[in-house]
Coordinates of C-alpha atoms in Angstrom, one line a residue:
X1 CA 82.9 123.8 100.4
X2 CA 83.1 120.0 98.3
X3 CA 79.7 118.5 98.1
X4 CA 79.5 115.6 100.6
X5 CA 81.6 116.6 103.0
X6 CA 83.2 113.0 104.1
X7 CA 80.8 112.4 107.3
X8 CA 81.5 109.2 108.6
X9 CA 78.7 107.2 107.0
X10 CA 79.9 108.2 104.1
X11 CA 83.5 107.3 104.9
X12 CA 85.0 104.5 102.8
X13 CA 84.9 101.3 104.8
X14 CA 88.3 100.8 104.3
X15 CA 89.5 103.7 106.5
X16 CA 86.2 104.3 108.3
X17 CA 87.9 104.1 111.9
X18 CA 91.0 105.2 110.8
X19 CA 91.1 108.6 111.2
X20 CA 90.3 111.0 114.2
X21 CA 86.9 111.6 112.5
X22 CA 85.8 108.0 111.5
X23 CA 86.0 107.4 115.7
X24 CA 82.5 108.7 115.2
X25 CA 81.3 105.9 112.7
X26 CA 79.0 104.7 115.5
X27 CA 77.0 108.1 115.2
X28 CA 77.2 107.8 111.0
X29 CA 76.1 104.1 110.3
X30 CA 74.7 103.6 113.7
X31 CA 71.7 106.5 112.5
X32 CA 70.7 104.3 109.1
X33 CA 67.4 103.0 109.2
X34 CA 66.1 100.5 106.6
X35 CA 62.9 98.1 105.8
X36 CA 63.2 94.6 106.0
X37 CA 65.0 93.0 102.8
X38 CA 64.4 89.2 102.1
X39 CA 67.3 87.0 102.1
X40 CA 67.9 84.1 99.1
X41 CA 71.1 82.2 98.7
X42 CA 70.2 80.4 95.7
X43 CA 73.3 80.2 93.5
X44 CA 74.7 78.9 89.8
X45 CA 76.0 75.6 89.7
X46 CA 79.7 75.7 89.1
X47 CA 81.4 74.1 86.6
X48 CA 84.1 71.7 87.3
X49 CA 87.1 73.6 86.1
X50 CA 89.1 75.4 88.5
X51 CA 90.4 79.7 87.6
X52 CA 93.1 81.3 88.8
X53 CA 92.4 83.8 91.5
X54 CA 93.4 87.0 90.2
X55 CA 93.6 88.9 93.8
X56 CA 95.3 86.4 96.1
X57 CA 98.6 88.0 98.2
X58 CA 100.9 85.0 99.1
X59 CA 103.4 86.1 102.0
X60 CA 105.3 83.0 102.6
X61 CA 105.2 81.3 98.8
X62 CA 103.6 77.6 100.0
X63 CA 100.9 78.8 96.7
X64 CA 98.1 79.0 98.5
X65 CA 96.1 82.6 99.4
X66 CA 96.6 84.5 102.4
X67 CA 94.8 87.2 104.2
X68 CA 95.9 90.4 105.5
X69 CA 92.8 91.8 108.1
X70 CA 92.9 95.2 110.2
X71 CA 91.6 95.7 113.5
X72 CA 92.9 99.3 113.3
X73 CA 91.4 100.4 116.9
X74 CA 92.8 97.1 119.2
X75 CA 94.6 98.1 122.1
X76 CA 98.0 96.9 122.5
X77 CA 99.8 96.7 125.9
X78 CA 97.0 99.0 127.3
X79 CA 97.1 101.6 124.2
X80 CA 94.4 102.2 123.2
X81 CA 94.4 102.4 119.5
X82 CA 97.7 101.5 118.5
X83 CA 96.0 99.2 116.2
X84 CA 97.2 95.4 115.1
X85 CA 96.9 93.5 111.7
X86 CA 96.1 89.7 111.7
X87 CA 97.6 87.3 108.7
X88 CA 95.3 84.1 107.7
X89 CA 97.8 82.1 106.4
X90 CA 96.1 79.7 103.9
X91 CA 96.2 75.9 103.1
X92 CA 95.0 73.0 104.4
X93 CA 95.4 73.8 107.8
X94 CA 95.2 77.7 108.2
X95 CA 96.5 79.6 111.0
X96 CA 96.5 83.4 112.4
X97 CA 98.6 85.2 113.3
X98 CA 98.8 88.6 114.6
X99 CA 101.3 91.7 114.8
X100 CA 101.5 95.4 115.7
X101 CA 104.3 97.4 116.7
X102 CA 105.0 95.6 119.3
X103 CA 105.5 92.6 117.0
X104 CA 109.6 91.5 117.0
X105 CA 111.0 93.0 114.1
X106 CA 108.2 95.5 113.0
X107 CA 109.6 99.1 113.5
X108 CA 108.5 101.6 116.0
X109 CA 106.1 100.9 119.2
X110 CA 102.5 100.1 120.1
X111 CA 101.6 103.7 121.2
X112 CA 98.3 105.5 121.9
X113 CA 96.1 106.0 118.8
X114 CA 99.0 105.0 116.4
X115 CA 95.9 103.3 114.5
X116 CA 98.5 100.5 112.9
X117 CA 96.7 99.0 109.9
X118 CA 94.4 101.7 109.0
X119 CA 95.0 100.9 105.5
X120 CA 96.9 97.9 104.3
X121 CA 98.8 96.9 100.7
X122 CA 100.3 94.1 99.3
X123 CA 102.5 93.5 96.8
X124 CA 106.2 91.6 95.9
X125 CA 108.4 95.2 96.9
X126 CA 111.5 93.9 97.6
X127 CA 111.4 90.9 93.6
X128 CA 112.1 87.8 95.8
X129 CA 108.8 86.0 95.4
X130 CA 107.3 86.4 98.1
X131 CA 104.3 88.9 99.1
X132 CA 105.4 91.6 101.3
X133 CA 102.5 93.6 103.4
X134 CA 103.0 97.3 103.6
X135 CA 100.3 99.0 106.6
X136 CA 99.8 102.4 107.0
X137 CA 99.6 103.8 110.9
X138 CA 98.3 107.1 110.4
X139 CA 98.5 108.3 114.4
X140 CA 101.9 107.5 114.1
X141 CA 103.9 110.2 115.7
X142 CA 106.7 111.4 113.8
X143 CA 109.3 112.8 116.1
X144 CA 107.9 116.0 116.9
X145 CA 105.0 116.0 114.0
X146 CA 101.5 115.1 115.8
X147 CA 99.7 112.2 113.7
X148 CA 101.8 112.4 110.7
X149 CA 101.6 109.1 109.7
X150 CA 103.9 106.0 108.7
X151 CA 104.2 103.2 106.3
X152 CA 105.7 100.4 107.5
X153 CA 106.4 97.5 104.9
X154 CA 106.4 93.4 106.5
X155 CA 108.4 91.4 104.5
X156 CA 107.2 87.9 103.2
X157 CA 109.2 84.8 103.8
X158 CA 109.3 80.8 103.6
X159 CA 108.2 81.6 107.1
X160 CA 105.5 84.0 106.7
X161 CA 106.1 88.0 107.4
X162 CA 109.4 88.7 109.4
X163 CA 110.2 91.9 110.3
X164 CA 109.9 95.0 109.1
X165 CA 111.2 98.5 107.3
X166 CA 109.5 102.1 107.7
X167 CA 109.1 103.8 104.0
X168 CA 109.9 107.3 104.5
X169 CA 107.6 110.5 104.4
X170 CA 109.1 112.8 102.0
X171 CA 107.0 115.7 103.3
X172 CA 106.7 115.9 107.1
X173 CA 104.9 118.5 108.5
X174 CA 102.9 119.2 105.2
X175 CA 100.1 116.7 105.9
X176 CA 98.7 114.4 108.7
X177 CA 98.2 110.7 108.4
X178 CA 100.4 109.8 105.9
X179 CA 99.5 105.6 105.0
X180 CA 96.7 106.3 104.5
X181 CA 95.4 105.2 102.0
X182 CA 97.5 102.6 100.2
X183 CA 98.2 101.0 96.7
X184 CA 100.6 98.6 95.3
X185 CA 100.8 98.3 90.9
X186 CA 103.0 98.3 88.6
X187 CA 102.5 101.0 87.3
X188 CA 105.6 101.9 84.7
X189 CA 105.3 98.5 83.4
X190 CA 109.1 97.2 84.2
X191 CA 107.5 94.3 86.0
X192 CA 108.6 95.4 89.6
X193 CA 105.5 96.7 92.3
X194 CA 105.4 100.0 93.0
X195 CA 103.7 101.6 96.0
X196 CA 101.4 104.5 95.7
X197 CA 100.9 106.1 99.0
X198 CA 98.7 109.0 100.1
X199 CA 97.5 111.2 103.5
X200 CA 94.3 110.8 105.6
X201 CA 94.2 113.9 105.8
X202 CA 95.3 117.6 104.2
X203 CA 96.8 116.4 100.7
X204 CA 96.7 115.5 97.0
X205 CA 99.6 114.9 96.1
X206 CA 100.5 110.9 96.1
X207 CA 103.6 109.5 96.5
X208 CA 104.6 106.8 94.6
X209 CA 107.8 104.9 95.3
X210 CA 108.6 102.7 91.8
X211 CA 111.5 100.7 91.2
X212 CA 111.3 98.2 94.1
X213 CA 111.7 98.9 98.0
X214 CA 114.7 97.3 100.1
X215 CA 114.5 96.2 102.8
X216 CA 116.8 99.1 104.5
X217 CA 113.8 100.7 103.2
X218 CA 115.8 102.8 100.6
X219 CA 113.3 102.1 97.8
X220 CA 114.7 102.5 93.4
X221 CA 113.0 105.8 93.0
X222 CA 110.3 108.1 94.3
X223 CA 107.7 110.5 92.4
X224 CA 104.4 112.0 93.2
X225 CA 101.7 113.1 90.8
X226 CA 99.0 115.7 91.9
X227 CA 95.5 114.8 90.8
X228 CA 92.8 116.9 90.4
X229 CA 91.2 116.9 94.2
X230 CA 91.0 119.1 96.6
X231 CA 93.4 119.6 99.3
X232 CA 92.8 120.6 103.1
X233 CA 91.2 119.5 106.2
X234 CA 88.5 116.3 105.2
X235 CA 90.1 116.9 101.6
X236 CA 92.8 114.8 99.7
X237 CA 92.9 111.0 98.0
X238 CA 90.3 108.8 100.3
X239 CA 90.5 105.9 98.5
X240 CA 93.5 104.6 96.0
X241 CA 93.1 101.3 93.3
X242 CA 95.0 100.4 90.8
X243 CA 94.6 97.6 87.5
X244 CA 95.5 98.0 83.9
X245 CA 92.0 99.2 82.3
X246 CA 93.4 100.5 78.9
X247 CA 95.3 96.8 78.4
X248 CA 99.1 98.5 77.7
X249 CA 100.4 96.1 80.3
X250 CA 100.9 99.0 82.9
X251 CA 98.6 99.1 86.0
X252 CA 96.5 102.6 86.3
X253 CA 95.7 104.5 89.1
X254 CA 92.1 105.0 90.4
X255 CA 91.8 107.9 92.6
X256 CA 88.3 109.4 94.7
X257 CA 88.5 112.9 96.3
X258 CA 86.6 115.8 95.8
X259 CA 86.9 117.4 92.1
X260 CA 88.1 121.0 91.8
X261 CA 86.0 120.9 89.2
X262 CA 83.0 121.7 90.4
X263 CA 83.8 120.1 94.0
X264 CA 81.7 117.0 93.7
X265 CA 83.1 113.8 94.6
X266 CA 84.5 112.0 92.0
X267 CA 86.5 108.9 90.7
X268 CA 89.5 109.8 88.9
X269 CA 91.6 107.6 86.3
X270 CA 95.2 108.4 86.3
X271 CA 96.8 105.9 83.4
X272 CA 99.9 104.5 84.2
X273 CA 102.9 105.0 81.2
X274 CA 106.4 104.1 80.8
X275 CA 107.0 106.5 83.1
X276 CA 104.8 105.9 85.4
X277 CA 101.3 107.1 86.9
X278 CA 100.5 110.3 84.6
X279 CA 97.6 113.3 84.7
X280 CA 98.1 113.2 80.9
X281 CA 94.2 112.1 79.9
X282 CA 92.5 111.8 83.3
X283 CA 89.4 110.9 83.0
X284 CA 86.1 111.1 85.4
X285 CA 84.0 108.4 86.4
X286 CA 81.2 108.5 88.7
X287 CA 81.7 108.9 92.5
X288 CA 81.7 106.3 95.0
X289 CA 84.6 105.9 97.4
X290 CA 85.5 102.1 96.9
X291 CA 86.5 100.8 93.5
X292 CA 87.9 97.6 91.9
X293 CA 89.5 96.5 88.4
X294 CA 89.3 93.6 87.0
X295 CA 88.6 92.1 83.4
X296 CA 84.6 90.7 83.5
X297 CA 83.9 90.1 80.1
X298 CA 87.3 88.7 79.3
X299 CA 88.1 91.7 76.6
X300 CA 91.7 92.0 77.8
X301 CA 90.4 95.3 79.7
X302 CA 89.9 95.8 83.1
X303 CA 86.6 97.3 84.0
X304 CA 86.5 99.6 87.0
X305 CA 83.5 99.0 89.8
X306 CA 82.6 101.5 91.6
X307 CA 80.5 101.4 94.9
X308 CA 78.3 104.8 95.3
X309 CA 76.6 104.3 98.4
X310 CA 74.7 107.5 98.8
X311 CA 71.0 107.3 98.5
X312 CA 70.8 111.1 96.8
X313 CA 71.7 114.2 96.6
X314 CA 74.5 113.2 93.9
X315 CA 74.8 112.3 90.6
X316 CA 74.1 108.5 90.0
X317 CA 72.7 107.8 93.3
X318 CA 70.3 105.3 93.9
X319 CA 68.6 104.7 97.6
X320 CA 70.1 102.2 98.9
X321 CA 73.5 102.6 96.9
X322 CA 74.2 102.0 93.5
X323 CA 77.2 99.7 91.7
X324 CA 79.0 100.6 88.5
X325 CA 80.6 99.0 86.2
X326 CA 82.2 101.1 83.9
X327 CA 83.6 99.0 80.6
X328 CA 87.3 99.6 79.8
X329 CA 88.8 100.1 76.5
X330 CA 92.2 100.7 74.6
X331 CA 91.7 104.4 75.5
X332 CA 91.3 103.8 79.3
X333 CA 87.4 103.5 80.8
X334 CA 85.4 105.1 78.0
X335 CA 83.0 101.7 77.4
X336 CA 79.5 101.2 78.6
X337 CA 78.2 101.5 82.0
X338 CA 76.3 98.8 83.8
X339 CA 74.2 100.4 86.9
X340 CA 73.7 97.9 89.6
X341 CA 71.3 98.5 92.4
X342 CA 69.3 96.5 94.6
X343 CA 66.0 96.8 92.9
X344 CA 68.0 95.7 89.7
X345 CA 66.1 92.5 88.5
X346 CA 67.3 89.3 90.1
X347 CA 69.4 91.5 93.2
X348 CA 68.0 90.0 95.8
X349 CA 66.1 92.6 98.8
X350 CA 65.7 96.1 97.8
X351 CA 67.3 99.6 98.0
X352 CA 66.2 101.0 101.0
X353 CA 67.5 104.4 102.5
X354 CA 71.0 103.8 104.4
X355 CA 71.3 100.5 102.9
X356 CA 75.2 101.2 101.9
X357 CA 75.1 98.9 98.6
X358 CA 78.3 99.1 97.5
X359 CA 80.2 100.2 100.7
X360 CA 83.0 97.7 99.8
X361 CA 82.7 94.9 96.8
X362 CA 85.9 92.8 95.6
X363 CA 86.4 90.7 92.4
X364 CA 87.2 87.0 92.1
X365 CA 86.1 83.3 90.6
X366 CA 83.7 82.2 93.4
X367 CA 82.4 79.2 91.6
X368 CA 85.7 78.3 89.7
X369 CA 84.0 78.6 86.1
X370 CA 87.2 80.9 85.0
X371 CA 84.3 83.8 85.1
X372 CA 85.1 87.0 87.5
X373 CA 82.3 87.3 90.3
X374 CA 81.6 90.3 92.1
X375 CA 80.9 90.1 96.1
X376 CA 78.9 93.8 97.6
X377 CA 78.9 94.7 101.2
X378 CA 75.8 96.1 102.4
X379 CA 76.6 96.8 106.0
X380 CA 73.5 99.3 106.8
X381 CA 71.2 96.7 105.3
X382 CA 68.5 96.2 108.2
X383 CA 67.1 92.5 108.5
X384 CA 63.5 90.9 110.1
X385 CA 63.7 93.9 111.8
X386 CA 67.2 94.1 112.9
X387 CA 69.1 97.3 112.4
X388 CA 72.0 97.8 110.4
X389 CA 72.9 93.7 110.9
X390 CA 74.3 93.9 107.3
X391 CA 74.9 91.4 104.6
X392 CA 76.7 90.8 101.6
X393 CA 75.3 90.0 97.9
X394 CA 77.0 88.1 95.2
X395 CA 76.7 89.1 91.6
X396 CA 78.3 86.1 89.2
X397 CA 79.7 86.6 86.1
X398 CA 77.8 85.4 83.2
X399 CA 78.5 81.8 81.6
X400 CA 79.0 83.3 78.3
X401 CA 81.6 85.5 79.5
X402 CA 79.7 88.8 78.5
X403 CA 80.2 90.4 82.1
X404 CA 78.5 90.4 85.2
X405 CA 74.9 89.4 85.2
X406 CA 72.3 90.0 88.4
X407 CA 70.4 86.5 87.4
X408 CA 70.9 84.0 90.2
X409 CA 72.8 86.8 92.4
X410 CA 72.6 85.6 96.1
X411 CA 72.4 87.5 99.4
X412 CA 73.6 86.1 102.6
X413 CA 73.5 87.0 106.1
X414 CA 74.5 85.8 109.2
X415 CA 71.1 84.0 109.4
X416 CA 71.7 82.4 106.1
X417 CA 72.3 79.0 106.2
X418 CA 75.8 78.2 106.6
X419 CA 76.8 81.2 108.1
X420 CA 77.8 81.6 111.2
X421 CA 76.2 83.4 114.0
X422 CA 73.0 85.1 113.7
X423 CA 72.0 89.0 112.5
X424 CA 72.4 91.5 115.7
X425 CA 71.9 95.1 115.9
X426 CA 75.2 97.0 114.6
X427 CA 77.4 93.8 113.5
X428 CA 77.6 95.7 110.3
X429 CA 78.0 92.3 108.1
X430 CA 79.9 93.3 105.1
X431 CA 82.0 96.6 106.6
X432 CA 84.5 94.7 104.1
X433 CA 84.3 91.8 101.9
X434 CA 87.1 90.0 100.5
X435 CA 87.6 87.1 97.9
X436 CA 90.8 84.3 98.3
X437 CA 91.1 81.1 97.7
X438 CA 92.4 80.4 101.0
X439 CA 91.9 76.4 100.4
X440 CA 93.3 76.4 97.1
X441 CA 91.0 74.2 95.8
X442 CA 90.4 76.6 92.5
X443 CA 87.3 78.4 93.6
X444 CA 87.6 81.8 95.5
X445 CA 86.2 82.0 99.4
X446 CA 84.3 85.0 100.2
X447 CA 86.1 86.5 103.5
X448 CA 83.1 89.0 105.1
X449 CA 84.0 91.6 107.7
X450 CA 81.5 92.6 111.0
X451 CA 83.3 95.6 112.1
X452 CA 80.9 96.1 115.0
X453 CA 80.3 92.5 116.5
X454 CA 80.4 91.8 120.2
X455 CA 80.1 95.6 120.8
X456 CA 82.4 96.7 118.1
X457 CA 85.5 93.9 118.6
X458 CA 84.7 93.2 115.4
X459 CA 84.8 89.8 113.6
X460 CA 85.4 88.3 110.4
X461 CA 84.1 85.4 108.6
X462 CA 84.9 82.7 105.5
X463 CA 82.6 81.3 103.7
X464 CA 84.1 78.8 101.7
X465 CA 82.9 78.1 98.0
X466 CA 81.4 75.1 97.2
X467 CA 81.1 72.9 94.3
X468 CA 77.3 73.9 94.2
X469 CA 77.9 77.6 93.8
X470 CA 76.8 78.0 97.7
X471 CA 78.9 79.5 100.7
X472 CA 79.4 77.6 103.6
X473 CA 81.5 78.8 106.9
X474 CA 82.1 76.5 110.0
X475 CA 82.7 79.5 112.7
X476 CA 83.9 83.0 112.7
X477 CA 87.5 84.9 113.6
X478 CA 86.5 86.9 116.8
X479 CA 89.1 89.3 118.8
X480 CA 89.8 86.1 121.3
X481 CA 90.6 83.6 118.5
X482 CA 93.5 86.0 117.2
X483 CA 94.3 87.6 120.6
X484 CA 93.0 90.5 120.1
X485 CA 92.7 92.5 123.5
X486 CA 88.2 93.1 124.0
X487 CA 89.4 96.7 125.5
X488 CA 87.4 99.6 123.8
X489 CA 86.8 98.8 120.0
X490 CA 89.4 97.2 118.3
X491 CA 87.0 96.4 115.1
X492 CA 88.8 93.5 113.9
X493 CA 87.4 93.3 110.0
X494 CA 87.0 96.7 108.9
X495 CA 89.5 96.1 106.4
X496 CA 91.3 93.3 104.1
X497 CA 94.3 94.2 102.5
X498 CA 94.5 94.1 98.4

């Protein structure tokens, strides 16, 4: 049997109500108990200059960020589950708005635990410069195969998305809850985005369509590469990520699952080639389900983060949760390692059992000094006494440009100043964080998600960078601003598409 088995508080945020086993979060990070962690949000000045967000998805070309959020439990026309996705468009005046499968032009129907947007990609599929969104629905019933899963891929437009094509499952019957999870790259390098898709539940092998996706939903090419990760019930690919560590100009593929090596969970690096994705010199990192790639000390090589939020019982655990950041090279992610925990110096609070530092984290310029910054959920983190209220912690990148450095890193909550609302029992602050620059004004907003606010409707909330380094939001996105039905638990926030 693979060595943690994946209970629900140890789920990866990003499909942690997703599945027919992640209904249970509430009885996985609902149980984590924690001390009281003190709260700073002292921050670096930022210089002047604006960056370039490297992680921004824009669906209707206007240049300015937009925001893809799930609330992959809302019911829809009295289904409970069917699951909807809500779009931030950015710019000076932002809007919402929401679809599901009951959206005009978005194949199939709202139906009973279809789970619409359990995992979420975006990426320009179709070459016509604009972002299309492709969601996974991993209830989806598939003629007569029970909770087989769909991909369904919203196509950008001057307009926004409009309408819809379903990406076909080239093994029905083989798996259940195929979308889930998602990953756009290019990954053969011919400067088109591919789309690496694998199943909730019951397989290894990944799909990968390559060579662009139409909107008929015939897509240039398909292949699937089997990593080395267990298959079976609770098995498979639980989280996907992609970015070009080795610097060759083609996007890898990061992969978690449980190693049939010694059945441990494990992060796997699958480079990408001229022909695409390859197992040819897959290399193991430390576990963790959530990952990110990005470039922090401005080598030309992505560095992989890794968020291991166990508090023992594996290799690399820390209590409270544990961050990595492991250095890439020309050879792939073979650099030095950076541990980050929250009893590193300057982290603010400290690692306490069922903490969950780590549980999601995202890369972007926060303070627009052309410097990557790194933003960590914590959402067990318990507050003045206040369980599992969560928060978030940002880690900046260092002024020199030598990486990511813990001094001045800065923890906020939602009885921070400048942040909306106040810390309640099971709001789960930080169930995902994201980082756009949804103003466009240069510096990248941190986008934090409550999964279980207003008894589990779920909210999200921006906090908007400022020229001081600090975050600042005006009010939060509940289930009633986006129209979002309060039936059962829609748990708007518990993911954010990248």
């Amino acid at each position: 049997m693979p060595k943690h088995k994946r209970t629900p508080s140890h789920r990866p945020s990003r499909l942690a109500t997703a599945t027919a086993t992640a209904v249970a979060l509430t009885g996985g990070l609902l149980t984590l108990t924690a001390t009281t962690a003190t709260t700073a949000t002292a921050a670096p000045k930022a210089p002047a200059a604006p960056a370039t967000q490297p992680d921004d998805a824009d669906f209707n070309g206007d240049g300015a960020a937009d925001l893809a959020t799930s609330a992959p439990h809302a019911n829809v026309s009295g289904k409970d589950k069917a699951g909807q996705v809500v779009v931030t468009y950015g710019g000076t005046q932002q809007r919402h708005v929401t679809y599901s499968q009951n959206s005009a032009g978005v194949p199939g129907t709202a139906e009973k635990g279809d789970i619409f947007g359990a995992d979420t990609a975006y990426g320009d599929f179709d070459s016509d410069g604009y972002d299309d969104l492709a969601v996974g629905a991993i209830g989806e019933d598939v003629g007569s195969d029970a909770d087989g899963g769909t991909v369904q891929v919203l196509w950008g437009s001057p307009s926004g998305l409009s309408g819809g094509s379903t990406i076909t499952d080239p093994r029905p019957t083989k798996h259940d809850g195929f979308g889930g999870p998602l990953q756009a790259g290019d990954f053969d390098g011919d400067g088109k985005d591919d789309l690496a898709v694998a199943a909730a539940s019951g397989a290894a092998t990944i799909d990968i369509f390559d060579g662009g996706i139409k909107r008929s939903g015939a897509t240039g090419g398909r292949y699937s590469v089997l990593p080395p990760i267990h298959s079976g019930e609770g098995a498979g690919a639980f989280n996907l990520h992609s970015g070009d560590v080795n610097g060759d100009g083609k996007d890898d593929l990061l992969v978690d699952g449980y190693s049939t090596a010694d059945d441990y969970n494990a992060n796997l690096w699958l480079p990408g080639s001229a022909n695409g994705v390859t197992t040819n010199g897959v290399q193991r990192l430390p576990a963790g389900y959530i990952t990110d790639v990005g470039d922090t000390d401005g080598d030309g090589y992505g560095d992989v983060i890794i968020g291991l939020t166990w508090d023992d019982g594996i290799d690399g655990a820390h209590k409270g949760g544990t961050v990595y950041v492991v250095k890439g090279n020309a050879n792939g992610p073979y650099g030095d390692s950076q541990a980050i925990t929250q009893d590193t110096a300057g982290v603010p609070g400290g690692g306490e059992t069922g903490d969950s530092f780590g549980a999601e984290l995202d890369l972007g310029d926060i303070n627009g000094d052309g410097h990557l910054d790194l933003v960590v959920g914590t959402p067990g983190e318990n507050l003045d006494g206040v369980t599992d209220a969560g928060s978030v912690t940002v880690i900046y990148g260092a002024a020199d440009g030598s990486g990511l450095s813990t001094k001045g890193a800065a923890l906020y909550s939602q009885n921070s100043p400048g942040v909306p609302n106040s810390n309640e029992k099971n709001d789960f602050f930080g169930h995902d964080v994201h980082i756009d620059d949804l103003n466009g004004d240069g510096r990248g907003d941190v986008i934090a998600g409550a999964s279980g606010e207003n008894g589990s409707n779920g909210a999200f909330y921006t906090l908007t960078s400022h020229t001081d380094g600090t975050l600042k939001g005006t009010t939060g996105t509940y289930t009633s601003t986006v129209g979002i039905s309060s039936s059962g638990t829609p748990r708007l926030g518990t993911n954010f598409a990248d």
